[in-house]
XYZ file of N, CA and C in Angstrom:
201
model
N 30.278 -0.653 -0.996
C 29.162 -0.145 -1.798
C 29.416 1.281 -2.291
N 28.714 1.656 -3.310
C 28.812 3.009 -3.846
C 28.233 4.007 -2.845
N 28.659 5.250 -2.910
C 28.079 6.262 -2.008
C 26.558 6.320 -2.168
N 25.848 6.279 -1.053
C 24.391 6.297 -1.086
C 23.759 4.934 -1.265
N 24.563 3.921 -1.543
C 24.044 2.563 -1.712
C 24.098 1.834 -0.379
N 23.402 0.752 -0.299
C 23.421 -0.051 0.914
C 23.412 -1.521 0.562
N 23.792 -2.327 1.505
C 23.837 -3.769 1.311
C 22.544 -4.378 1.854
N 21.873 -5.152 1.050
C 20.624 -5.796 1.449
C 20.929 -7.248 1.827
N 20.700 -7.634 3.086
C 21.030 -8.987 3.542
C 19.996 -10.021 3.062
N 20.040 -10.362 1.772
C 19.036 -11.231 1.178
C 18.940 -12.595 1.847
N 20.051 -13.227 2.156
C 19.988 -14.566 2.763
C 19.332 -14.510 4.136
N 19.604 -13.468 4.898
C 18.969 -13.328 6.210
C 17.469 -13.079 6.071
N 17.096 -12.272 5.094
C 15.680 -12.002 4.847
C 14.969 -13.286 4.418
N 15.569 -14.035 3.505
C 14.968 -15.290 3.048
C 14.839 -16.296 4.185
N 15.776 -16.306 5.111
C 15.722 -17.267 6.217
C 14.552 -16.997 7.164
N 13.990 -15.782 7.137
C 12.830 -15.471 7.963
C 11.586 -16.210 7.486
N 11.551 -16.556 6.196
C 10.464 -17.341 5.611
C 9.097 -16.715 5.901
N 8.967 -15.417 5.654
C 7.733 -14.690 5.891
C 6.996 -14.530 4.558
N 5.730 -14.961 4.515
C 4.976 -14.768 3.270
C 4.862 -13.275 2.955
N 5.014 -12.928 1.694
C 4.905 -11.521 1.304
C 4.445 -11.406 -0.133
N 3.942 -10.234 -0.462
C 3.525 -9.911 -1.822
C 4.168 -8.578 -2.164
N 4.756 -8.502 -3.334
C 5.379 -7.254 -3.778
C 4.604 -6.739 -4.984
N 3.634 -5.861 -4.729
C 2.856 -5.257 -5.800
C 3.332 -3.838 -6.009
N 3.419 -3.445 -7.245
C 3.844 -2.091 -7.527
C 3.508 -1.709 -8.949
N 4.101 -0.656 -9.434
C 3.780 -0.176 -10.776
C 4.079 -1.217 -11.850
N 3.307 -1.157 -12.920
C 3.530 -2.019 -14.071
C 3.916 -1.120 -15.224
N 5.099 -1.317 -15.737
C 5.546 -0.490 -16.856
C 7.053 -0.537 -16.977
N 7.594 0.483 -17.611
C 9.027 0.541 -17.886
C 9.681 1.573 -16.971
N 10.819 1.218 -16.417
C 11.618 2.157 -15.641
C 10.960 2.620 -14.353
N 10.273 1.709 -13.658
C 9.563 2.096 -12.430
C 10.487 2.825 -11.458
N 10.020 3.947 -10.948
C 10.716 4.787 -9.973
C 11.982 5.430 -10.531
N 12.058 5.537 -11.853
C 13.190 6.204 -12.495
C 12.689 7.469 -13.187
N 13.600 8.298 -13.608
C 13.239 9.557 -14.274
C 12.401 9.306 -15.530
N 12.708 8.222 -16.267
C 11.983 7.931 -17.512
C 10.851 6.926 -17.301
N 10.345 6.872 -16.072
C 9.283 5.924 -15.732
C 8.083 6.082 -16.662
N 7.569 4.959 -17.123
C 6.351 4.936 -17.940
C 5.491 3.789 -17.422
N 4.425 4.109 -16.720
C 3.578 3.072 -16.133
C 2.269 2.971 -16.900
N 1.659 1.821 -16.798
C 0.336 1.627 -17.358
C -0.651 2.286 -16.397
N -1.196 3.428 -16.788
C -2.017 4.246 -15.899
C -3.237 3.494 -15.371
N -3.919 2.736 -16.217
C -5.130 2.044 -15.774
C -4.814 1.016 -14.689
N -3.671 0.346 -14.806
C -3.285 -0.623 -13.781
C -2.852 0.106 -12.508
N -2.003 1.098 -12.653
C -1.415 1.799 -11.515
C -2.447 2.549 -10.679
N -3.437 3.159 -11.328
C -4.372 4.010 -10.600
C -5.777 3.427 -10.456
N -6.075 2.317 -11.131
C -7.396 1.692 -11.012
C -7.286 0.271 -10.458
N -6.617 -0.598 -11.198
C -6.546 -2.013 -10.839
C -5.780 -2.249 -9.544
N -4.584 -1.718 -9.441
C -3.739 -1.985 -8.273
C -4.355 -1.478 -6.972
N -4.850 -0.242 -6.897
C -5.467 0.190 -5.637
C -6.666 -0.681 -5.243
N -7.478 -1.085 -6.220
C -8.628 -1.942 -5.913
C -8.161 -3.315 -5.442
N -7.132 -3.850 -6.076
C -6.573 -5.134 -5.679
C -6.034 -5.086 -4.252
N -5.310 -4.024 -3.923
C -4.791 -3.859 -2.567
C -5.931 -3.731 -1.554
N -6.934 -2.917 -1.870
C -8.070 -2.720 -0.972
C -8.779 -4.046 -0.695
N -9.115 -4.789 -1.758
C -9.845 -6.047 -1.591
C -9.019 -7.080 -0.843
N -7.716 -7.131 -1.099
C -6.845 -8.085 -0.406
C -6.791 -7.769 1.084
N -6.573 -6.509 1.440
C -6.504 -6.120 2.850
C -7.844 -6.360 3.532
N -8.926 -6.014 2.863
C -10.271 -6.222 3.424
C -10.523 -7.705 3.683
N -10.234 -8.542 2.700
C -10.464 -9.986 2.854
C -9.571 -10.595 3.928
N -8.308 -10.195 3.962
C -7.411 -10.714 4.990
C -7.863 -10.292 6.387
N -8.303 -9.058 6.520
C -8.748 -8.604 7.839
C -10.010 -9.346 8.264
N -10.908 -9.636 7.331
C -12.113 -10.406 7.661
C -11.753 -11.813 8.119
N -10.819 -12.433 7.429
C -10.384 -13.783 7.803
C -9.733 -13.767 9.182
N -8.867 -12.792 9.420
C -8.191 -12.698 10.717
C -9.188 -12.448 11.844
N -10.155 -11.573 11.596
C -11.153 -11.292 12.635
C -11.995 -12.533 12.915
N -12.327 -13.288 11.875
C -13.105 -14.512 12.059
C -12.292 -15.573 12.808
N -11.043 -15.721 12.435
C -10.173 -16.706 13.087
C -9.953 -16.386 14.553
N -9.910 -15.109 14.880
C -9.633 -14.706 16.267
C -10.881 -14.236 16.985
N -12.028 -14.386 16.331
C -13.325 -14.008 16.929
C -13.318 -12.588 17.456
N -12.776 -11.681 16.652
C -12.693 -10.262 17.046
C -13.994 -9.579 16.689
């Protein structure tokens, strides 16, 4: 690998078969110097979506485990 780069063991990660969601910025060049994100999505929609998802999942988990 190049200096500062690393190898990501994709096949090993996929074999774990863990459900996941990858939410992040919407736009061009995310996390780059010339990044241009859709501000309304990045700072309004996405945080609300994350909040509601975590809240709903925690409610379901608490109900399932009678916490």
